[in-house]
């Protein structure tokens, strides 16, 4: 089998985004457009990925270095940017010893699926084509290049919108900007491109006409759902692509993973998220990141998860926020819990309403049920935190944070303040309303509050004064 390399074109400015950020770095469901394209091509198992950069190349290069694709890659500077054909020309020196297939794709199609690319590649190989273009039929051909076919139905060229005759404007089959190109067979065609057109650009699309006229095999694969390959040129299209990615992901979760999504239109789940069988996702959830949810869970309504989140089997997370946090099996979170970054909770534990956790490690069968702030703390197993317990972890004079350790079986009464650094021993108890700033030994009761005194007959006395 011949090797495959991909070329992602990401040098364009994207003027219509009205943004100082390069177009390909805008995000769709928490991941840059460019990353989504790199994911789709990278999944094919490439020998190498060439990324053409130009506009804001420093920013794009830095991004790619920090967020590299899964295969070997290099970036290639295109300056000035004289069109998609010119962009591919910048990669030619790096292809000197390459014989195989080049999968070329625009960098602004974030919903592109690797299955589609695999089909394109398979057709290209089966037909032994020199150029195979992926096309699709759209309701509104607006700025796309039109596929112009001859009497036998063979594509004889692609005509850009600005260069279309009135008749060509009516064609609804358009170019997706995604091709398989045989190398070095198509090298002569690439170097023959001219910029004799309305935009004075070197169009990669003209390679199709070149191949047709030189009697090379040219093929097209027509994609059924045009929404998968819509290029992002404005923020309106960015929103449309996000909606489509949401729909594709929800369908896959329902059909392939056995997940019930009650209202897919109000549920935003990124394609990276994995969810186990029989889990129900209720309306209003926003799950964006490297999230792993187990089987038989109950998520939502109105739950937000971001970053690296893991939820064990049988757990529920109701109307809550979880950021970079892990919970074990059969846990209950929410409603209205806020698990900020760096928390890990064991199995059969509870994080109840109006509870905020930050960098907290909580063991098994432990409950933080109501109105608490637990930050920079380690809680063992079978710990019970009373309503309104606060870990005072921050010293505003030294600006330092300190840890609270609560050992197995310990409990705190309502409205306790634990001034860190402090440790509660095994089965230690803190009386309600205490401010604890000294270690409590194993099994001890800490009472740290003023003694109650009752003034007899006080109400009657007050009535006489006023
Ligand atoms: C291009 C196609 C058009 C197709 C459409 C699909 C050409 C001439 N036209 O048009 O037929 O219907 O995509 O979305 O190819 N880029 C560079 N360097 C450049 C110019 C562009 O790297 O000099 C990159 C851009 O960053 C972008 C991609 O190529 O990722 C497409 O460029 P864009 O300007 O969006 O082309 P379209 O006008 O949409
Ligand atoms: Ca485009």
Coordinates of C-alpha atoms and ligand atoms in Angstrom, one line a residue:
X1 CA 0.0 0.0 0.0
X2 CA 1.3 3.4 -1.0
X3 CA 2.0 5.9 1.8
X4 CA -0.4 8.8 2.5
X5 CA 0.5 12.3 3.6
X6 CA -1.9 15.1 4.2
X7 CA -1.7 18.8 3.6
X8 CA -3.9 21.1 5.6
X9 CA -4.2 24.6 4.2
X10 CA -4.3 27.1 7.1
X11 CA -2.6 30.2 5.7
X12 CA -5.7 32.3 4.9
X13 CA -6.8 35.3 6.9
X14 CA -10.5 34.7 7.3
X15 CA -11.4 38.4 7.0
X16 CA -15.1 37.7 7.3
X17 CA -14.6 36.4 10.9
X18 CA -13.9 40.1 12.0
X19 CA -11.4 38.8 14.5
X20 CA -7.7 39.4 15.4
X21 CA -7.5 35.7 16.1
X22 CA -6.6 33.5 13.0
X23 CA -9.7 31.9 11.7
X24 CA -8.4 28.3 12.2
X25 CA -7.9 28.9 15.9
X26 CA -11.5 29.8 16.6
X27 CA -13.1 27.0 18.5
X28 CA -15.9 24.6 17.8
X29 CA -17.1 22.8 20.9
X30 CA -14.0 23.7 22.9
X31 CA -11.4 22.7 20.3
X32 CA -9.8 24.8 17.6
X33 CA -11.1 24.4 14.0
X34 CA -7.5 23.4 13.0
X35 CA -7.3 20.8 15.7
X36 CA -10.6 19.3 14.6
X37 CA -9.3 19.1 11.0
X38 CA -6.0 17.6 12.2
X39 CA -8.0 15.0 14.3
X40 CA -10.0 13.9 11.2
X41 CA -6.9 13.5 8.9
X42 CA -4.7 12.2 11.7
X43 CA -7.1 9.3 12.3
X44 CA -6.2 7.9 8.9
X45 CA -2.7 6.9 10.1
X46 CA -0.6 9.3 8.0
X47 CA 3.1 9.1 7.3
X48 CA 3.3 12.9 7.7
X49 CA 1.0 16.0 8.0
X50 CA 2.1 19.2 6.3
X51 CA 0.4 22.3 7.6
X52 CA 0.6 25.5 5.5
X53 CA 0.6 28.6 7.6
X54 CA 0.7 32.2 6.6
X55 CA -1.5 34.8 8.1
X56 CA -0.5 35.2 11.8
X57 CA 1.9 32.3 11.2
X58 CA 3.7 32.8 14.6
X59 CA 0.4 32.4 16.5
X60 CA -0.6 29.3 14.5
X61 CA 2.9 27.8 14.7
X62 CA 2.9 28.3 18.5
X63 CA -0.5 26.7 18.7
X64 CA 0.5 23.7 16.6
X65 CA 3.6 23.2 18.7
X66 CA 1.6 23.2 21.9
X67 CA -1.3 21.1 20.4
X68 CA 0.4 18.8 17.9
X69 CA -1.4 16.3 15.7
X70 CA -1.0 12.6 16.5
X71 CA 1.3 11.9 13.5
X72 CA 4.6 13.4 12.5
X73 CA 4.1 17.0 11.1
X74 CA 5.8 20.1 9.8
X75 CA 4.6 23.6 9.1
X76 CA 5.3 25.4 5.9
X77 CA 5.2 29.2 5.5
X78 CA 3.2 30.7 2.7
X79 CA 3.9 34.4 2.4
X80 CA 2.3 36.2 0.7
X81 CA -0.9 34.1 0.4
X82 CA -1.6 33.8 -3.3
X83 CA -4.3 31.1 -3.2
X84 CA -4.9 27.5 -2.4
X85 CA -2.7 26.2 -5.3
X86 CA 0.1 28.5 -4.2
X87 CA -0.3 27.1 -0.7
X88 CA 0.3 23.6 -1.8
X89 CA 3.3 24.7 -3.9
X90 CA 5.0 25.7 -0.6
X91 CA 5.0 22.0 0.4
X92 CA 6.6 20.7 -2.8
X93 CA 10.2 21.0 -1.7
X94 CA 9.3 18.7 1.2
X95 CA 7.9 16.1 -1.2
X96 CA 11.1 15.5 -3.1
X97 CA 11.4 11.8 -2.1
X98 CA 7.7 11.2 -1.7
X99 CA 5.6 8.8 -3.9
X100 CA 2.1 8.2 -2.8
X101 CA -1.2 10.0 -2.1
X102 CA -1.6 13.5 -0.9
X103 CA -4.8 14.2 1.0
X104 CA -5.3 17.9 0.7
X105 CA -7.9 19.7 2.8
X106 CA -9.0 23.2 3.6
X107 CA -8.2 24.0 7.2
X108 CA -11.6 25.6 7.9
X109 CA -14.0 22.6 7.8
X110 CA -14.2 21.5 11.5
X111 CA -17.0 19.0 11.2
X112 CA -15.2 16.8 8.7
X113 CA -15.3 13.2 9.7
X114 CA -12.5 10.7 9.2
X115 CA -14.9 8.1 7.8
X116 CA -15.5 10.5 4.9
X117 CA -11.8 10.9 4.2
X118 CA -11.3 7.2 4.4
X119 CA -14.0 6.7 1.7
X120 CA -12.4 9.4 -0.5
X121 CA -9.1 7.7 -0.2
X122 CA -10.6 4.3 -1.0
X123 CA -12.3 5.5 -4.1
X124 CA -9.1 7.3 -5.2
X125 CA -7.1 4.1 -4.9
X126 CA -9.7 1.8 -6.4
X127 CA -10.1 4.0 -9.5
X128 CA -6.3 4.7 -9.7
X129 CA -7.2 8.4 -10.2
X130 CA -4.6 11.1 -10.3
X131 CA -7.0 13.6 -8.7
X132 CA -10.2 12.8 -6.7
X133 CA -12.3 15.6 -5.5
X134 CA -14.9 15.5 -2.7
X135 CA -18.0 17.4 -3.7
X136 CA -21.5 17.9 -2.2
X137 CA -24.8 19.3 -3.2
X138 CA -25.9 22.4 -1.3
X139 CA -29.1 24.4 -1.1
X140 CA -27.2 27.7 -1.5
X141 CA -24.0 27.5 -3.5
X142 CA -23.0 31.0 -2.4
X143 CA -19.2 31.3 -2.3
X144 CA -18.3 27.8 -3.3
X145 CA -16.5 26.5 -6.4
X146 CA -19.0 24.8 -8.8
X147 CA -18.3 21.3 -10.2
X148 CA -18.7 21.6 -13.9
X149 CA -19.4 18.2 -15.6
X150 CA -19.1 17.2 -19.3
X151 CA -21.8 15.4 -21.4
X152 CA -20.7 12.0 -19.9
X153 CA -21.1 13.4 -16.4
X154 CA -17.3 13.5 -15.8
X155 CA -16.1 16.6 -13.9
X156 CA -14.1 18.7 -16.3
X157 CA -13.3 21.5 -14.0
X158 CA -14.1 23.5 -10.9
X159 CA -15.2 27.1 -11.4
X160 CA -14.9 29.6 -8.5
X161 CA -18.0 31.6 -7.6
X162 CA -16.5 34.8 -8.7
X163 CA -15.5 33.4 -12.1
X164 CA -18.8 31.6 -12.8
X165 CA -20.9 32.4 -15.9
X166 CA -24.7 32.9 -15.1
X167 CA -25.3 29.3 -16.2
X168 CA -22.5 27.9 -14.0
X169 CA -23.9 29.9 -11.0
X170 CA -27.0 27.7 -11.1
X171 CA -24.9 24.5 -10.4
X172 CA -25.6 23.3 -6.9
X173 CA -22.9 20.6 -6.8
X174 CA -19.9 22.3 -5.2
X175 CA -16.3 21.7 -4.3
X176 CA -15.6 21.0 -0.7
X177 CA -11.9 21.9 -1.0
X178 CA -10.9 18.3 -0.1
X179 CA -9.0 16.1 -2.6
X180 CA -6.7 13.1 -3.0
X181 CA -3.8 13.9 -5.3
X182 CA -1.4 11.3 -6.6
X183 CA 2.2 12.4 -6.3
X184 CA 4.4 12.9 -8.2
X185 CA 1.9 12.3 -11.1
X186 CA 0.2 15.6 -10.4
X187 CA 3.4 17.6 -9.9
X188 CA 3.4 18.9 -13.5
X189 CA -0.2 20.1 -13.1
X190 CA 0.5 22.0 -9.9
X191 CA 3.4 23.8 -11.4
X192 CA 1.3 24.7 -14.5
X193 CA -1.3 26.6 -12.4
X194 CA -1.8 30.2 -13.4
X195 CA -3.4 33.2 -11.6
X196 CA -5.4 34.3 -14.6
X197 CA -8.7 34.7 -12.8
X198 CA -10.9 37.3 -11.1
X199 CA -9.0 36.9 -7.7
X200 CA -5.6 36.8 -9.3
X201 CA -4.9 33.7 -7.2
X202 CA -3.4 30.3 -7.9
X203 CA -6.4 28.1 -7.5
X204 CA -5.8 24.5 -6.5
X205 CA -9.2 23.7 -8.0
X206 CA -7.6 24.2 -11.5
X207 CA -5.7 21.0 -11.0
X208 CA -8.9 19.1 -11.8
X209 CA -9.2 20.8 -15.2
X210 CA -5.5 20.1 -15.8
X211 CA -6.0 16.4 -15.1
X212 CA -9.1 16.2 -17.3
X213 CA -7.4 17.8 -20.2
X214 CA -4.3 15.6 -19.9
X215 CA -6.6 12.5 -19.9
X216 CA -5.6 11.5 -16.4
X217 CA -8.2 9.6 -14.4
X218 CA -10.2 12.2 -12.4
X219 CA -12.8 11.1 -9.9
X220 CA -15.4 12.7 -7.6
X221 CA -17.0 11.4 -4.4
X222 CA -20.3 13.1 -3.7
X223 CA -20.9 13.5 0.0
X224 CA -24.6 13.3 1.0
X225 CA -24.7 15.6 3.9
X226 CA -23.2 19.0 2.9
X227 CA -23.2 20.3 6.5
X228 CA -20.2 18.1 7.3
X229 CA -17.9 20.0 4.9
X230 CA -19.1 23.6 5.2
X231 CA -16.2 25.9 5.3
X232 CA -16.2 28.4 8.1
X233 CA -15.9 31.9 6.8
X234 CA -17.9 33.9 9.4
X235 CA -19.1 33.5 12.9
X236 CA -22.5 32.7 11.6
X237 CA -21.1 29.6 9.9
X238 CA -19.1 28.9 13.0
X239 CA -22.4 28.6 15.0
X240 CA -23.9 26.5 12.2
X241 CA -21.0 24.1 12.3
X242 CA -21.2 23.8 16.1
X243 CA -24.9 22.9 15.8
X244 CA -24.1 20.2 13.2
X245 CA -21.2 18.7 15.3
X246 CA -23.6 18.6 18.2
X247 CA -26.2 16.7 16.1
X248 CA -23.6 14.2 14.7
X249 CA -22.2 13.6 18.2
X250 CA -25.7 13.1 19.8
X251 CA -26.7 10.6 17.0
X252 CA -23.5 8.6 17.5
X253 CA -24.0 8.5 21.3
X254 CA -27.5 7.3 20.9
X255 CA -27.0 4.8 18.1
X256 CA -23.5 3.4 19.0
X257 CA -23.2 3.9 22.7
X258 CA -26.7 3.4 24.0
X259 CA -27.0 6.8 25.6
X260 CA -30.4 8.4 26.1
X261 CA -30.3 12.1 25.3
X262 CA -33.7 13.5 26.2
X263 CA -33.4 16.7 24.1
X264 CA -30.5 16.6 21.7
X265 CA -31.1 20.2 20.6
X266 CA -30.5 21.6 24.1
X267 CA -27.6 19.2 24.9
X268 CA -24.1 20.1 23.8
X269 CA -21.7 17.3 24.0
X270 CA -18.3 17.5 22.3
X271 CA -17.2 14.5 20.1
X272 CA -14.3 13.7 22.5
X273 CA -16.8 12.8 25.3
X274 CA -17.4 9.1 26.0
X275 CA -20.5 7.9 27.7
X276 CA -21.5 4.4 28.9
X277 CA -24.7 2.5 28.2
X278 CA -28.0 3.4 29.9
X279 CA -26.7 6.8 30.9
X280 CA -29.4 9.5 30.6
X281 CA -28.4 13.0 29.7
X282 CA -31.2 15.5 30.5
X283 CA -31.8 18.9 28.8
X284 CA -29.5 21.8 29.1
X285 CA -26.2 20.0 29.6
X286 CA -22.9 21.4 28.2
X287 CA -20.2 18.8 28.3
X288 CA -17.0 20.1 26.6
X289 CA -13.6 18.5 27.0
X290 CA -12.0 15.1 27.6
X291 CA -14.9 13.8 29.5
X292 CA -15.5 10.2 30.4
X293 CA -18.9 9.3 31.9
X294 CA -19.6 5.8 32.9
X295 CA -22.7 3.6 32.4
X296 CA -26.1 4.0 34.1
X297 CA -25.4 7.6 35.1
X298 CA -27.8 10.5 35.3
X299 CA -26.4 13.7 34.0
X300 CA -28.4 17.0 34.2
X301 CA -30.6 18.8 33.7
X302 CA -28.4 21.8 33.3
X303 CA -25.0 20.3 34.1
X304 CA -21.7 21.8 32.8
X305 CA -18.5 19.8 32.6
X306 CA -15.3 21.2 31.3
X307 CA -11.7 20.0 30.9
X308 CA -10.7 16.5 32.1
X309 CA -13.7 15.1 33.9
X310 CA -14.4 11.5 34.9
X311 CA -17.7 10.2 36.3
X312 CA -17.9 6.6 37.5
X313 CA -20.8 4.2 36.8
X314 CA -24.1 4.9 38.4
X315 CA -23.4 8.4 39.5
X316 CA -25.6 11.4 39.1
X317 CA -24.6 15.0 38.5
X318 CA -27.6 17.3 38.7
X319 CA -27.6 21.0 37.8
X320 CA -23.9 21.3 38.7
X321 CA -20.6 22.4 37.4
X322 CA -17.6 20.1 37.2
X323 CA -14.2 21.3 36.0
X324 CA -11.1 19.0 35.8
X325 CA -12.5 16.7 38.4
X326 CA -13.2 13.0 39.0
X327 CA -15.9 11.2 40.9
X328 CA -16.2 7.5 41.5
X329 CA -19.1 5.1 41.2
X330 CA -22.6 5.7 42.7
X331 CA -21.9 9.3 43.7
X332 CA -24.4 12.0 44.0
X333 CA -23.5 15.5 43.0
X334 CA -25.8 18.5 43.2
X335 CA -28.1 20.1 42.6
X336 CA -26.1 23.3 42.5
X337 CA -22.7 21.9 43.4
X338 CA -19.5 23.5 42.0
X339 CA -16.5 21.2 41.7
X340 CA -13.7 23.5 40.6
X341 CA -10.4 22.2 39.4
X342 CA -8.4 19.3 40.8
X343 CA -11.0 17.3 42.8
X344 CA -11.2 13.6 43.2
X345 CA -14.1 11.9 45.0
X346 CA -14.2 8.2 45.6
X347 CA -17.2 5.8 45.4
X348 CA -20.6 6.2 47.1
X349 CA -19.9 9.8 48.2
X350 CA -22.1 12.9 48.0
X351 CA -21.4 16.5 47.1
X352 CA -24.7 18.2 47.8
X353 CA -26.4 21.5 47.2
X354 CA -24.4 24.7 47.3
X355 CA -21.2 22.9 48.0
X356 CA -17.9 24.2 46.4
X357 CA -14.9 21.9 46.2
X358 CA -11.5 22.9 45.1
X359 CA -8.4 20.7 45.0
X360 CA -10.2 18.4 47.4
X361 CA -9.5 14.6 47.7
X362 CA -12.5 12.9 49.1
X363 CA -12.6 9.1 50.0
X364 CA -15.4 6.6 49.8
X365 CA -18.8 6.9 51.5
X366 CA -18.1 10.5 52.6
X367 CA -20.8 13.2 52.5
X368 CA -20.5 16.9 52.0
X369 CA -24.2 17.5 51.8
X370 CA -25.0 21.2 52.1
X371 CA -23.6 24.7 51.9
X372 CA -19.9 24.1 52.3
X373 CA -16.6 25.2 50.9
X374 CA -14.0 22.5 51.0
X375 CA -10.7 23.7 49.4
X376 CA -7.2 22.3 49.5
X377 CA -8.4 19.4 51.7
X378 CA -8.0 15.7 52.0
X379 CA -11.0 13.8 53.4
X380 CA -10.9 10.1 54.2
X381 CA -13.6 7.5 54.0
X382 CA -16.9 7.8 55.9
X383 CA -16.4 11.4 56.7
X384 CA -19.5 13.5 57.3
X385 CA -19.3 17.2 56.8
X386 CA -22.0 19.2 58.5
X387 CA -24.0 21.9 56.7
X388 CA -22.1 25.2 56.4
X389 CA -18.6 23.8 57.2
X390 CA -15.8 25.9 55.7
X391 CA -12.2 25.1 55.3
X392 CA -10.4 28.4 55.8
X393 CA -7.5 27.6 53.5
X394 CA -6.2 31.1 52.6
X395 CA -4.2 33.5 54.6
X396 CA -4.6 36.8 53.0
X397 CA -1.6 38.3 54.7
X398 CA 0.9 35.7 53.5
X399 CA -1.2 35.0 50.4
X400 CA -0.6 31.3 51.1
X401 CA -3.0 28.4 51.0
X402 CA -2.8 25.6 53.5
X403 CA -4.4 22.1 53.6
X404 CA -7.0 20.6 55.9
X405 CA -6.8 16.9 56.6
X406 CA -9.9 15.1 57.8
X407 CA -9.3 11.4 58.6
X408 CA -11.7 8.4 58.3
X409 CA -14.9 8.5 60.2
X410 CA -14.5 12.1 61.4
X411 CA -17.4 14.5 61.3
X412 CA -18.0 18.2 61.6
X413 CA -21.1 19.9 63.1
X414 CA -23.0 22.6 61.2
X415 CA -21.2 25.9 60.7
X416 CA -17.7 24.8 61.7
X417 CA -14.7 26.6 60.4
X418 CA -11.5 24.6 60.0
X419 CA -8.6 27.0 59.9
X420 CA -5.8 25.4 57.8
X421 CA -3.3 23.9 58.3
X422 CA -5.3 21.7 60.6
X423 CA -6.0 17.9 61.0
X424 CA -9.0 16.1 62.4
X425 CA -8.1 12.6 63.7
X426 CA -9.9 9.3 63.0
X427 CA -13.5 9.6 64.2
X428 CA -12.8 13.0 65.6
X429 CA -15.9 15.2 66.0
X430 CA -16.2 19.0 65.8
X431 CA -19.1 20.6 67.7
X432 CA -21.4 22.8 65.7
X433 CA -20.3 26.4 65.4
X434 CA -16.7 25.7 66.3
X435 CA -13.6 27.5 64.9
X436 CA -10.9 24.8 64.9
X437 CA -7.3 25.9 64.5
X438 CA -5.5 23.1 66.4
X439 CA -5.3 19.4 65.5
X440 CA -8.1 17.3 67.0
X441 CA -6.8 13.9 68.2
X442 CA -8.4 10.6 67.1
X443 CA -11.8 10.0 68.7
X444 CA -11.8 13.4 70.4
X445 CA -14.6 16.0 70.4
X446 CA -13.5 19.6 69.7
X447 CA -15.7 22.3 71.1
X448 CA -14.4 25.8 70.2
X449 CA -17.1 28.3 70.7
X450 CA -18.3 30.6 73.5
X451 CA -20.3 28.9 76.3
X452 CA -24.0 29.7 76.2
X453 CA -25.4 31.9 79.0
X454 CA -29.1 32.5 79.5
X455 CA -30.4 35.8 81.0
X456 CA -33.6 34.9 82.8
X457 CA -36.6 37.2 82.3
X458 CA -34.8 39.3 79.7
X459 CA -37.8 39.9 77.3
X460 CA -40.0 41.2 80.1
X461 CA -37.3 43.6 81.3
X462 CA -36.9 45.0 77.7
X463 CA -40.6 45.7 77.4
X464 CA -40.4 47.8 80.6
X465 CA -37.5 49.9 79.3
X466 CA -39.0 50.7 75.9
Ligands
LIG1 C1 -12.2 27.2 -1.5 C2 -12.2 26.6 -2.9 C3 -13.6 26.4 -3.3 C4 -14.4 25.5 -2.4 C5 -14.2 26.1 -0.9 C6 -14.7 25.0 0.1 C7 -10.2 27.4 -4.1 C8 -9.7 28.3 -5.1 N1 -11.5 27.5 -3.8 O1 -12.8 28.5 -1.6 O2 -13.7 25.8 -4.6 O3 -15.7 25.5 -2.7 O4 -12.8 26.3 -0.6 O5 -14.7 25.5 1.4 O6 -9.5 26.5 -3.6 N2 -5.7 29.1 2.1 C9 -4.3 29.1 2.2 N3 -3.6 30.0 1.4 C10 -4.2 30.9 0.6 C11 -5.6 30.8 0.5 C12 -6.3 30.0 1.3 O7 -3.7 28.4 3.0 O8 -3.4 31.6 -0.1 C13 -6.4 28.2 3.0 C14 -7.4 28.9 4.0 O9 -6.7 29.1 5.2 C15 -8.5 28.0 4.1 C16 -8.5 27.2 2.8 O10 -7.2 27.4 2.2 O11 -8.4 27.1 5.1 C17 -9.6 27.7 1.8 O12 -9.4 29.1 1.6 P1 -10.6 30.1 1.5 O13 -10.1 31.4 1.2 O14 -11.6 29.9 2.6 O15 -11.3 29.5 0.1 P2 -12.7 29.6 -0.4 O16 -13.0 30.9 -1.0 O17 -13.7 29.2 0.7
LIG2 CA1 -13.5 28.7 2.9

